[in-house]
């Protein structure tokens, strides 16, 4: 991994989480720098969600340490969450409220100044201004994802955790979501931890990638580096290789190179 | 504790109640049904017994109204939590900068608002429909309401803790838990009339003192202060125990990684 002089905003040291004797995470360590998008990849059950839940404080690790902005996560959870945000394809804002009402509540929870103006700006950015008075539960998957992203950007987070933000989106909407995430991330220098099963996401959005297999890191690097190391032609095939074999099968010619 | 966070959470519940008229119906419908049934029973007994006994049966209405105050306070806490579970919003709340005490305080306030709505509706119906003026309890009403509300909040925290531990499968506890206590807290009868073995149990719970006090006030216009002190002291004990149970189970839920299940159930 190349040296990165940027501030470390999220760090896991030897993070371990066991469930009934089975290690969902096994001494998992990584660092996320300010302004970096780090992809967390792996097959179902690889440990991504457990890692994300530990990082969000929803699940307590059985071993190891977690730090955000240099502070131990467990002891400074509220201060850290004030500077962070989260969006997942698998959580929803209350379906029976209007979109504008839901966003206003979260803007107030995060103590956003001029919440209505902030919400209007973000909704315009994500091209969903017309949804403000719609019932949240009646939105399409694409609309719902973008509303969740507005919620995630409300407090101008320095650290953002996105759990499969493009899951169940059509290619057009997924492309729009990727572009917006990248635009906002660059403009505001946000550090993003990004999980996805969509390799197009990873190639377009992530600066660096960590592959998890059975709770352990099996390889990491930039998407280009991983492709160069592999005998395959696409990141998707790298994913399949790791899911099946637990490692990247290096390309023979590359192995023989000094 | 951040008041802005609490007010934001309360705002969410207010949006919910104003957006969903059925919630308001639920808030008013069942208490009114209870009141009408007990009111009619009271009128029936008054007409068919001697006048002295007839005046006693008004205790039923007083007991019913005060019971509903406690029940609504408990529901305010437990149902507010369940609203977050039903709408899969719990994860959003738990990953936001919301302290547990802020979340619980917001549900207490929702409980208070539910009590206010229920109390006004029931007071009006009992006055116009059955000539029962709840204000005959005069200023005693204030400590009665406060004590019953505190116990309702404690039960709400216990209900929520159990739902956290056992998941949505246990959500019927949100409605059932107050009724575990109803037979022993002397809502509609005197403690002296209960079986001897159950009387010491009855005096372990704060509402018993309130319901006994209510009957005494309705009979004599006053009551022993000791009832209020015992009730308040026991309420403090129950609040501490319920708060501890809630925090302990929440911590266990985090340790066991069960919290995230609420997001996907």
Short mmCIF file of C-alpha atoms in Angstrom, two decimals:
data_model
loop_
_atom_site.label_atom_id
_atom_site.label_comp_id
_atom_site.label_asym_id
_atom_site.label_seq_id
_atom_site.Cartn_x
_atom_site.Cartn_y
_atom_site.Cartn_z
CA UNK A 1 0.00 0.00 0.00
CA UNK A 2 1.51 3.36 -0.95
CA UNK A 3 2.23 5.89 1.78
CA UNK A 4 -0.61 8.33 2.14
CA UNK A 5 0.11 11.54 3.99
CA UNK A 6 -3.56 12.49 4.28
CA UNK A 7 -5.22 12.43 7.69
CA UNK A 8 -6.53 9.04 8.77
CA UNK A 9 -10.20 9.48 9.55
CA UNK A 10 -11.16 5.86 10.15
CA UNK A 11 -8.99 3.05 11.38
CA UNK A 12 -9.60 -0.54 12.42
CA UNK A 13 -6.86 -2.37 14.28
CA UNK A 14 -7.08 -6.15 14.47
CA UNK A 15 -10.87 -5.94 14.49
CA UNK A 16 -12.40 -9.29 15.37
CA UNK A 17 -15.99 -10.31 15.70
CA UNK A 18 -17.10 -13.80 16.60
CA UNK A 19 -20.62 -15.19 16.45
CA UNK A 20 -21.00 -18.45 18.39
CA UNK A 21 -17.36 -19.36 17.86
CA UNK A 22 -17.35 -18.45 14.16
CA UNK A 23 -15.16 -15.50 13.21
CA UNK A 24 -17.11 -13.14 10.96
CA UNK A 25 -14.14 -10.77 11.13
CA UNK A 26 -10.66 -12.01 11.86
CA UNK A 27 -8.04 -9.40 12.86
CA UNK A 28 -9.26 -7.00 10.22
CA UNK A 29 -7.14 -3.85 9.97
CA UNK A 30 -7.40 -0.94 7.59
CA UNK A 31 -7.11 2.83 7.37
CA UNK A 32 -9.32 5.25 5.51
CA UNK A 33 -7.84 8.66 4.67
CA UNK A 34 -9.57 11.99 4.26
CA UNK A 35 -10.78 12.40 0.68
CA UNK A 36 -10.35 8.73 -0.15
CA UNK A 37 -13.01 6.27 -1.33
CA UNK A 38 -12.26 2.81 -0.02
CA UNK A 39 -14.23 -0.12 -1.40
CA UNK A 40 -14.97 -3.02 0.89
CA UNK A 41 -15.66 -6.06 -1.23
CA UNK A 42 -16.38 -9.69 -0.69
CA UNK A 43 -18.93 -12.37 -1.32
CA UNK A 44 -22.00 -12.74 0.88
CA UNK A 45 -20.82 -13.71 4.35
CA UNK A 46 -17.30 -12.39 3.79
CA UNK A 47 -17.65 -9.97 6.70
CA UNK A 48 -18.45 -6.65 4.99
CA UNK A 49 -21.72 -6.04 6.79
CA UNK A 50 -20.27 -7.11 10.12
CA UNK A 51 -17.40 -4.68 9.57
CA UNK A 52 -19.81 -1.90 8.66
CA UNK A 53 -21.98 -2.64 11.70
CA UNK A 54 -18.94 -2.56 14.00
CA UNK A 55 -17.85 0.74 12.45
CA UNK A 56 -21.32 2.19 13.01
CA UNK A 57 -21.37 1.03 16.62
CA UNK A 58 -24.36 -1.25 16.00
CA UNK A 59 -22.39 -4.35 16.85
CA UNK A 60 -19.59 -4.46 19.41
CA UNK A 61 -16.41 -6.19 18.26
CA UNK A 62 -15.10 -9.10 20.33
CA UNK A 63 -11.54 -7.93 19.77
CA UNK A 64 -9.47 -5.11 18.33
CA UNK A 65 -9.91 -1.34 18.28
CA UNK A 66 -11.75 1.18 16.16
CA UNK A 67 -10.86 4.84 15.78
CA UNK A 68 -12.50 7.66 13.88
CA UNK A 69 -10.90 11.09 13.61
CA UNK A 70 -8.27 9.76 16.03
CA UNK A 71 -10.87 9.05 18.73
CA UNK A 72 -11.80 5.61 20.08
CA UNK A 73 -15.18 4.90 18.53
CA UNK A 74 -16.84 3.27 21.50
CA UNK A 75 -16.09 6.12 23.92
CA UNK A 76 -16.78 8.99 21.48
CA UNK A 77 -19.62 7.51 19.48
CA UNK A 78 -21.89 10.57 19.48
CA UNK A 79 -19.11 13.07 18.64
CA UNK A 80 -17.98 10.82 15.79
CA UNK A 81 -21.49 10.21 14.42
CA UNK A 82 -22.01 13.98 14.37
CA UNK A 83 -19.23 14.17 11.76
CA UNK A 84 -20.21 11.02 9.87
CA UNK A 85 -23.22 9.65 8.06
CA UNK A 86 -24.53 6.44 6.58
CA UNK A 87 -26.75 5.24 3.80
CA UNK A 88 -27.77 1.74 2.92
CA UNK A 89 -29.96 0.17 0.31
CA UNK A 90 -31.37 -1.97 3.12
CA UNK A 91 -32.61 0.73 5.43
CA UNK A 92 -35.43 3.11 4.72
CA UNK A 93 -36.70 6.36 6.04
CA UNK A 94 -40.18 6.00 7.58
CA UNK A 95 -42.47 5.20 4.68
CA UNK A 96 -45.53 6.93 6.07
CA UNK A 97 -44.00 10.42 6.23
CA UNK A 98 -43.43 12.83 3.38
CA UNK A 99 -39.90 12.98 2.02
CA UNK A 100 -39.55 16.59 3.17
CA UNK A 101 -40.73 15.69 6.69
CA UNK A 102 -38.26 12.82 7.00
CA UNK A 103 -35.37 14.95 5.83
CA UNK A 104 -36.36 17.82 8.13
CA UNK A 105 -36.34 15.47 11.14
CA UNK A 106 -32.86 14.20 10.32
CA UNK A 107 -31.60 17.70 9.56
CA UNK A 108 -32.72 18.72 13.04
CA UNK A 109 -31.16 15.62 14.62
CA UNK A 110 -27.83 16.56 13.00
CA UNK A 111 -28.29 20.19 14.05
CA UNK A 112 -28.14 21.48 10.47
CA UNK A 113 -28.41 25.27 10.19
CA UNK A 114 -31.11 26.48 7.80
CA UNK A 115 -32.35 22.91 7.38
CA UNK A 116 -34.98 23.71 4.74
CA UNK A 117 -32.45 25.49 2.54
CA UNK A 118 -29.93 22.68 2.96
CA UNK A 119 -32.52 20.05 2.07
CA UNK A 120 -33.61 22.03 -1.00
CA UNK A 121 -29.98 22.36 -2.19
CA UNK A 122 -29.24 18.67 -1.80
CA UNK A 123 -32.50 17.59 -3.39
CA UNK A 124 -31.69 19.79 -6.36
CA UNK A 125 -28.20 18.29 -6.57
CA UNK A 126 -29.67 14.80 -6.67
CA UNK A 127 -32.42 15.93 -9.06
CA UNK A 128 -35.26 14.99 -6.74
CA UNK A 129 -36.69 18.41 -5.78
CA UNK A 130 -40.07 17.25 -7.09
CA UNK A 131 -40.22 14.52 -4.43
CA UNK A 132 -40.40 16.77 -1.37
CA UNK A 133 -44.13 16.32 -0.91
CA UNK A 134 -44.29 12.68 -1.93
CA UNK A 135 -44.95 9.90 0.57
CA UNK A 136 -41.61 8.19 1.23
CA UNK A 137 -43.05 4.69 1.10
CA UNK A 138 -44.36 5.25 -2.42
CA UNK A 139 -40.97 6.09 -3.96
CA UNK A 140 -39.26 3.87 -6.50
CA UNK A 141 -35.98 2.19 -5.51
CA UNK A 142 -33.99 4.82 -7.42
CA UNK A 143 -35.86 7.71 -5.82
CA UNK A 144 -35.54 6.14 -2.39
CA UNK A 145 -31.78 5.70 -2.82
CA UNK A 146 -31.37 9.34 -3.76
CA UNK A 147 -33.49 10.45 -0.80
CA UNK A 148 -31.28 8.34 1.46
CA UNK A 149 -28.25 10.02 -0.06
CA UNK A 150 -29.71 13.46 0.67
CA UNK A 151 -30.08 12.32 4.28
CA UNK A 152 -26.48 11.08 4.22
CA UNK A 153 -25.14 14.42 2.95
CA UNK A 154 -27.26 16.57 5.29
CA UNK A 155 -24.60 17.19 7.92
CA UNK A 156 -21.73 17.68 5.42
CA UNK A 157 -20.10 14.50 6.73
CA UNK A 158 -16.34 14.13 6.72
CA UNK A 159 -16.81 10.38 6.83
CA UNK A 160 -19.51 8.56 4.89
CA UNK A 161 -20.38 4.89 4.93
CA UNK A 162 -22.35 3.70 1.92
CA UNK A 163 -23.67 0.17 1.99
CA UNK A 164 -24.49 -0.99 -1.54
CA UNK A 165 -25.94 2.36 -2.60
CA UNK A 166 -26.69 1.19 -6.13
CA UNK A 167 -28.28 -2.15 -5.23
CA UNK A 168 -31.51 -2.72 -7.17
CA UNK A 169 -31.07 0.40 -9.31
CA UNK A 170 -31.31 0.41 -13.07
CA UNK A 171 -28.05 1.22 -14.92
CA UNK A 172 -29.09 4.79 -15.67
CA UNK A 173 -29.95 5.68 -12.08
CA UNK A 174 -26.94 3.74 -10.77
CA UNK A 175 -24.73 5.82 -13.07
CA UNK A 176 -26.29 9.05 -11.82
CA UNK A 177 -25.84 7.98 -8.20
CA UNK A 178 -22.16 7.10 -8.78
CA UNK A 179 -21.52 10.44 -10.45
CA UNK A 180 -23.19 12.42 -7.69
CA UNK A 181 -21.37 10.51 -4.96
CA UNK A 182 -18.04 11.12 -6.69
CA UNK A 183 -18.83 14.80 -7.32
CA UNK A 184 -19.84 15.53 -3.73
CA UNK A 185 -16.96 13.45 -2.40
CA UNK A 186 -14.40 15.41 -4.42
CA UNK A 187 -15.93 18.81 -3.71
CA UNK A 188 -16.09 18.22 0.02
CA UNK A 189 -13.06 15.95 0.41
CA UNK A 190 -15.11 13.26 2.13
CA UNK A 191 -13.66 9.90 3.13
CA UNK A 192 -16.04 7.17 2.00
CA UNK A 193 -16.21 3.52 2.94
CA UNK A 194 -18.15 1.89 0.13
CA UNK A 195 -19.50 -1.62 -0.12
CA UNK A 196 -20.96 -2.97 -3.32
CA UNK A 197 -21.40 -6.08 -5.37
CA UNK A 198 -21.43 -3.96 -8.48
CA UNK A 199 -17.90 -3.91 -9.90
CA UNK A 200 -18.79 -1.01 -12.15
CA UNK A 201 -19.32 0.99 -8.95
CA UNK A 202 -15.95 -0.04 -7.63
CA UNK A 203 -14.07 0.81 -10.81
CA UNK A 204 -15.70 4.21 -11.14
CA UNK A 205 -15.92 5.31 -7.54
CA UNK A 206 -13.23 3.65 -5.43
CA UNK A 207 -9.63 4.83 -5.12
CA UNK A 208 -8.62 1.70 -3.26
CA UNK A 209 -10.22 -1.65 -2.63
CA UNK A 210 -10.05 -4.25 0.13
CA UNK A 211 -11.25 -7.77 -0.62
CA UNK A 212 -12.54 -9.73 2.35
CA UNK A 213 -12.87 -13.50 2.45
CA UNK A 214 -14.08 -15.31 5.56
CA UNK A 215 -13.49 -12.20 7.63
CA UNK A 216 -9.88 -11.71 6.52
CA UNK A 217 -8.30 -9.34 4.03
CA UNK A 218 -7.11 -11.39 1.09
CA UNK A 219 -5.87 -8.53 -1.06
CA UNK A 220 -5.96 -4.79 -1.38
CA UNK A 221 -4.91 -2.10 -3.80
CA UNK A 222 -6.29 0.20 -6.44
CA UNK A 223 -8.74 -1.40 -8.88
CA UNK A 224 -6.06 -1.08 -11.58
CA UNK A 225 -3.41 -2.76 -9.41
CA UNK A 226 -5.69 -5.67 -8.60
CA UNK A 227 -6.52 -6.17 -12.25
CA UNK A 228 -2.85 -6.05 -13.17
CA UNK A 229 -2.05 -8.72 -10.58
CA UNK A 230 -4.81 -11.01 -11.71
CA UNK A 231 -5.06 -13.46 -14.57
CA UNK A 232 -8.51 -12.12 -15.36
CA UNK A 233 -9.76 -9.28 -17.50
CA UNK A 234 -12.23 -7.64 -15.20
CA UNK A 235 -12.72 -6.78 -11.57
CA UNK A 236 -15.86 -8.89 -11.64
CA UNK A 237 -13.78 -11.96 -12.45
CA UNK A 238 -11.36 -11.04 -9.67
CA UNK A 239 -14.35 -10.94 -7.34
CA UNK A 240 -15.51 -14.39 -8.50
CA UNK A 241 -12.00 -15.80 -8.17
CA UNK A 242 -11.68 -14.58 -4.60
CA UNK A 243 -15.18 -15.70 -3.68
CA UNK A 244 -14.40 -19.21 -4.94
CA UNK A 245 -10.71 -19.65 -4.18
CA UNK A 246 -10.16 -17.14 -1.42
CA UNK A 247 -7.28 -15.52 -3.29
CA UNK A 248 -6.26 -13.90 -6.56
CA UNK A 249 -4.69 -16.34 -9.00
CA UNK A 250 -1.72 -14.36 -10.25
CA UNK A 251 -1.06 -14.15 -13.97
CA UNK A 252 1.90 -16.50 -14.77
CA UNK A 253 3.85 -14.01 -16.92
CA UNK A 254 3.51 -11.36 -14.26
CA UNK A 255 4.76 -13.76 -11.59
CA UNK A 256 7.99 -14.34 -13.52
CA UNK A 257 8.66 -10.63 -13.86
CA UNK A 258 11.22 -9.19 -11.37
CA UNK B 1 -28.50 15.66 26.58
CA UNK B 2 -29.37 17.71 23.50
CA UNK B 3 -32.85 19.26 23.47
CA UNK B 4 -32.72 19.82 19.70
CA UNK B 5 -32.31 16.09 19.18
CA UNK B 6 -35.24 15.32 21.47
CA UNK B 7 -37.44 17.91 19.77
CA UNK B 8 -36.49 16.48 16.35
CA UNK B 9 -37.52 12.99 17.45
CA UNK B 10 -40.77 14.30 18.92
CA UNK B 11 -41.40 16.18 15.67
CA UNK B 12 -41.10 12.88 13.82
CA UNK B 13 -43.84 11.35 15.97
CA UNK B 14 -46.02 14.43 15.54
CA UNK B 15 -45.64 14.18 11.76
CA UNK B 16 -46.56 10.52 12.05
CA UNK B 17 -49.73 11.16 14.06
CA UNK B 18 -50.88 14.04 11.87
CA UNK B 19 -50.06 12.15 8.66
CA UNK B 20 -51.84 8.98 9.74
CA UNK B 21 -55.36 9.65 11.01
CA UNK B 22 -55.72 5.99 12.02
CA UNK B 23 -53.15 6.63 14.77
CA UNK B 24 -55.44 9.30 16.21
CA UNK B 25 -58.40 6.96 16.01
CA UNK B 26 -56.44 4.33 17.94
CA UNK B 27 -55.50 6.97 20.49
CA UNK B 28 -59.15 7.90 21.11
CA UNK B 29 -61.20 4.89 20.01
CA UNK B 30 -60.25 2.28 22.63
CA UNK B 31 -60.37 4.64 25.62
CA UNK B 32 -63.81 5.83 24.49
CA UNK B 33 -65.06 2.26 24.06
CA UNK B 34 -63.79 1.42 27.57
CA UNK B 35 -65.40 4.50 29.01
CA UNK B 36 -68.75 3.90 27.35
CA UNK B 37 -68.85 0.27 28.53
CA UNK B 38 -67.89 1.15 32.11
CA UNK B 39 -70.12 4.22 32.03
CA UNK B 40 -73.14 2.18 30.99
CA UNK B 41 -72.38 -0.49 33.61
CA UNK B 42 -72.16 2.28 36.21
CA UNK B 43 -75.50 3.76 35.17
CA UNK B 44 -77.10 0.31 35.18
CA UNK B 45 -75.85 -0.44 38.71
CA UNK B 46 -76.83 3.01 39.95
CA UNK B 47 -80.39 2.54 38.71
CA UNK B 48 -80.76 -0.95 40.15
CA UNK B 49 -79.17 -0.65 43.60
CA UNK B 50 -79.57 1.59 46.64
CA UNK B 51 -78.29 5.19 46.27
CA UNK B 52 -75.35 4.72 48.66
CA UNK B 53 -73.92 1.83 46.64
CA UNK B 54 -74.78 3.66 43.44
CA UNK B 55 -72.43 6.48 44.36
CA UNK B 56 -69.62 3.99 45.02
CA UNK B 57 -69.75 2.58 41.51
CA UNK B 58 -68.45 5.88 40.16
CA UNK B 59 -65.13 4.46 41.33
CA UNK B 60 -65.24 2.32 38.21
CA UNK B 61 -65.15 5.37 35.99
CA UNK B 62 -62.42 7.04 38.01
CA UNK B 63 -60.38 3.82 37.99
CA UNK B 64 -60.90 3.35 34.28
CA UNK B 65 -59.79 6.89 33.42
CA UNK B 66 -56.70 6.75 35.63
CA UNK B 67 -55.80 3.29 34.33
CA UNK B 68 -55.94 4.65 30.82
CA UNK B 69 -53.54 7.43 31.77
CA UNK B 70 -50.98 4.85 32.84
CA UNK B 71 -51.63 2.65 29.83
CA UNK B 72 -51.21 5.58 27.37
CA UNK B 73 -47.93 6.58 29.00
CA UNK B 74 -46.62 3.03 28.59
CA UNK B 75 -47.87 2.92 25.01
CA UNK B 76 -46.19 6.22 24.23
CA UNK B 77 -42.81 4.66 24.94
CA UNK B 78 -43.36 1.15 23.59
CA UNK B 79 -45.31 2.04 20.45
CA UNK B 80 -42.93 4.87 19.56
CA UNK B 81 -40.12 2.33 19.55
CA UNK B 82 -42.20 -0.12 17.55
CA UNK B 83 -42.98 2.63 15.01
CA UNK B 84 -39.24 2.79 14.32
CA UNK B 85 -39.09 -1.00 14.01
CA UNK B 86 -42.13 -1.18 11.71
CA UNK B 87 -40.80 1.56 9.44
CA UNK B 88 -37.28 0.06 9.42
CA UNK B 89 -36.04 3.39 10.71
CA UNK B 90 -34.32 2.08 13.82
CA UNK B 91 -30.95 1.74 12.14
CA UNK B 92 -31.12 5.33 10.89
CA UNK B 93 -31.77 6.49 14.44
CA UNK B 94 -29.07 4.34 16.03
CA UNK B 95 -26.40 5.48 13.55
CA UNK B 96 -27.38 9.13 14.02
CA UNK B 97 -25.92 11.16 16.89
CA UNK B 98 -28.79 10.27 19.19
CA UNK B 99 -28.02 9.34 22.79
CA UNK B 100 -30.12 6.61 24.35
CA UNK B 101 -31.41 9.06 26.96
CA UNK B 102 -32.49 11.46 24.18
CA UNK B 103 -34.34 8.70 22.37
CA UNK B 104 -36.06 7.52 25.54
CA UNK B 105 -36.88 11.10 26.59
CA UNK B 106 -38.56 11.70 23.23
CA UNK B 107 -40.74 8.63 23.76
CA UNK B 108 -41.61 9.92 27.26
CA UNK B 109 -42.78 13.19 25.74
CA UNK B 110 -44.84 11.30 23.18
CA UNK B 111 -46.35 9.39 26.12
CA UNK B 112 -47.18 12.70 27.79
CA UNK B 113 -48.86 14.00 24.63
CA UNK B 114 -50.87 10.80 24.29
CA UNK B 115 -51.99 11.18 27.89
CA UNK B 116 -53.06 14.77 27.26
CA UNK B 117 -55.24 13.78 24.29
CA UNK B 118 -56.75 10.79 26.07
CA UNK B 119 -57.38 12.67 29.32
CA UNK B 120 -59.19 15.54 27.62
CA UNK B 121 -61.40 13.23 25.55
CA UNK B 122 -62.28 10.95 28.47
CA UNK B 123 -62.90 13.83 30.87
CA UNK B 124 -65.33 15.45 28.45
CA UNK B 125 -67.23 12.24 27.66
CA UNK B 126 -67.46 11.16 31.29
CA UNK B 127 -68.73 14.62 32.28
CA UNK B 128 -71.30 15.04 29.54
CA UNK B 129 -72.27 11.37 29.20
CA UNK B 130 -72.22 10.12 32.78
CA UNK B 131 -72.10 13.22 35.00
CA UNK B 132 -68.76 12.06 36.34
CA UNK B 133 -66.48 15.03 36.87
CA UNK B 134 -62.90 13.85 37.02
CA UNK B 135 -62.04 17.24 38.55
CA UNK B 136 -63.85 16.26 41.72
CA UNK B 137 -60.45 14.77 42.50
CA UNK B 138 -59.33 18.45 42.51
CA UNK B 139 -55.59 19.07 42.77
CA UNK B 140 -54.97 15.44 43.77
CA UNK B 141 -55.29 14.75 40.07
CA UNK B 142 -51.84 16.22 39.46
CA UNK B 143 -49.85 13.80 41.65
CA UNK B 144 -52.14 10.97 40.55
CA UNK B 145 -51.39 11.69 36.88
CA UNK B 146 -47.68 12.19 37.52
CA UNK B 147 -47.27 8.96 39.43
CA UNK B 148 -49.24 6.89 36.95
CA UNK B 149 -47.31 8.46 34.08
CA UNK B 150 -43.99 7.59 35.74
CA UNK B 151 -45.05 3.99 36.21
CA UNK B 152 -46.33 3.89 32.62
CA UNK B 153 -42.92 5.11 31.42
CA UNK B 154 -41.18 2.40 33.48
CA UNK B 155 -43.41 -0.26 31.95
CA UNK B 156 -42.76 1.26 28.53
CA UNK B 157 -39.00 0.89 29.01
CA UNK B 158 -39.44 -2.70 30.20
CA UNK B 159 -41.64 -3.51 27.18
CA UNK B 160 -39.12 -1.92 24.82
CA UNK B 161 -36.23 -3.80 26.43
CA UNK B 162 -38.04 -7.11 25.99
CA UNK B 163 -38.82 -6.35 22.34
CA UNK B 164 -35.16 -5.44 21.81
CA UNK B 165 -34.13 -8.75 23.32
CA UNK B 166 -36.64 -11.02 21.59
CA UNK B 167 -37.35 -9.02 18.45
CA UNK B 168 -40.65 -8.33 16.77
CA UNK B 169 -41.96 -11.73 17.85
CA UNK B 170 -42.35 -10.16 21.29
CA UNK B 171 -44.16 -7.04 20.12
CA UNK B 172 -47.47 -8.14 21.58
CA UNK B 173 -45.82 -7.45 24.95
CA UNK B 174 -46.14 -3.76 24.14
CA UNK B 175 -49.89 -4.16 24.75
CA UNK B 176 -49.84 -7.01 27.23
CA UNK B 177 -47.40 -5.86 29.89
CA UNK B 178 -49.65 -3.30 31.63
CA UNK B 179 -52.35 -5.94 31.89
CA UNK B 180 -50.00 -8.25 33.80
CA UNK B 181 -50.20 -5.63 36.54
CA UNK B 182 -53.89 -4.74 36.31
CA UNK B 183 -55.19 -7.54 38.56
CA UNK B 184 -52.82 -6.66 41.40
CA UNK B 185 -52.83 -2.88 41.46
CA UNK B 186 -56.45 -2.56 42.65
CA UNK B 187 -57.78 -0.49 39.78
CA UNK B 188 -61.44 -1.31 40.32
CA UNK B 189 -61.56 -2.68 43.89
CA UNK B 190 -59.97 -2.11 47.28
CA UNK B 191 -56.77 -3.89 48.26
CA UNK B 192 -58.63 -5.14 51.36
CA UNK B 193 -61.03 -7.02 49.11
CA UNK B 194 -58.25 -8.88 47.33
CA UNK B 195 -57.14 -12.36 48.50
CA UNK B 196 -54.90 -12.01 51.56
CA UNK B 197 -51.86 -13.54 49.87
CA UNK B 198 -51.99 -10.99 47.04
CA UNK B 199 -52.29 -7.89 49.21
CA UNK B 200 -48.56 -7.57 50.06
CA UNK B 201 -47.83 -7.95 46.34
CA UNK B 202 -50.30 -5.16 45.52
CA UNK B 203 -48.51 -2.73 47.85
CA UNK B 204 -45.23 -3.29 45.96
CA UNK B 205 -46.51 -1.32 42.97
CA UNK B 206 -46.95 2.48 42.81
CA UNK B 207 -50.37 2.50 41.06
CA UNK B 208 -51.97 0.63 43.97
CA UNK B 209 -51.46 3.68 46.21
CA UNK B 210 -52.92 5.94 43.54
CA UNK B 211 -56.06 3.88 42.96
CA UNK B 212 -56.61 3.48 46.70
CA UNK B 213 -56.03 7.22 47.10
CA UNK B 214 -58.48 8.02 44.33
CA UNK B 215 -61.25 6.07 46.04
CA UNK B 216 -60.48 7.76 49.34
CA UNK B 217 -60.58 11.21 47.72
CA UNK B 218 -63.88 10.42 46.02
CA UNK B 219 -65.32 9.17 49.31
CA UNK B 220 -63.97 11.74 51.77
CA UNK B 221 -62.46 14.56 49.71
CA UNK B 222 -58.96 13.84 51.07
CA UNK B 223 -56.41 11.09 51.45
CA UNK B 224 -53.32 10.03 53.39
CA UNK B 225 -50.23 11.81 52.13
CA UNK B 226 -48.30 8.65 52.78
CA UNK B 227 -49.99 7.11 49.72
CA UNK B 228 -48.36 9.73 47.50
CA UNK B 229 -44.93 9.41 49.11
CA UNK B 230 -44.92 5.62 48.87
CA UNK B 231 -46.07 5.79 45.28
CA UNK B 232 -43.43 8.37 44.34
CA UNK B 233 -40.65 6.47 46.13
CA UNK B 234 -41.60 3.18 44.48
CA UNK B 235 -41.80 4.95 41.13
CA UNK B 236 -38.21 6.12 41.53
CA UNK B 237 -37.15 2.54 42.23
CA UNK B 238 -39.07 1.23 39.20
CA UNK B 239 -37.68 3.99 36.94
CA UNK B 240 -34.11 3.16 37.95
CA UNK B 241 -34.66 -0.58 37.54
CA UNK B 242 -36.45 -0.19 34.19
CA UNK B 243 -33.79 2.22 32.91
CA UNK B 244 -31.03 -0.16 34.00
CA UNK B 245 -32.79 -3.12 32.34
CA UNK B 246 -33.25 -1.15 29.11
CA UNK B 247 -29.59 -0.08 28.96
CA UNK B 248 -28.34 -3.53 29.89
CA UNK B 249 -30.43 -5.23 27.21
CA UNK B 250 -29.48 -2.57 24.63
CA UNK B 251 -25.82 -3.22 25.41
CA UNK B 252 -26.34 -6.99 25.21
CA UNK B 253 -28.14 -6.51 21.89
CA UNK B 254 -25.14 -4.59 20.55
CA UNK B 255 -22.74 -7.21 21.89
CA UNK B 256 -24.64 -10.02 20.26
CA UNK B 257 -25.12 -8.10 17.02
CA UNK B 258 -28.91 -8.35 17.22
CA UNK B 259 -29.63 -4.67 16.70
CA UNK B 260 -29.17 -4.85 12.95
CA UNK B 261 -31.88 -7.49 12.65
CA UNK B 262 -34.44 -4.76 13.33
CA UNK B 263 -33.40 -3.06 10.11
CA UNK B 264 -34.15 -6.01 7.91
CA UNK B 265 -37.05 -7.78 9.67
#
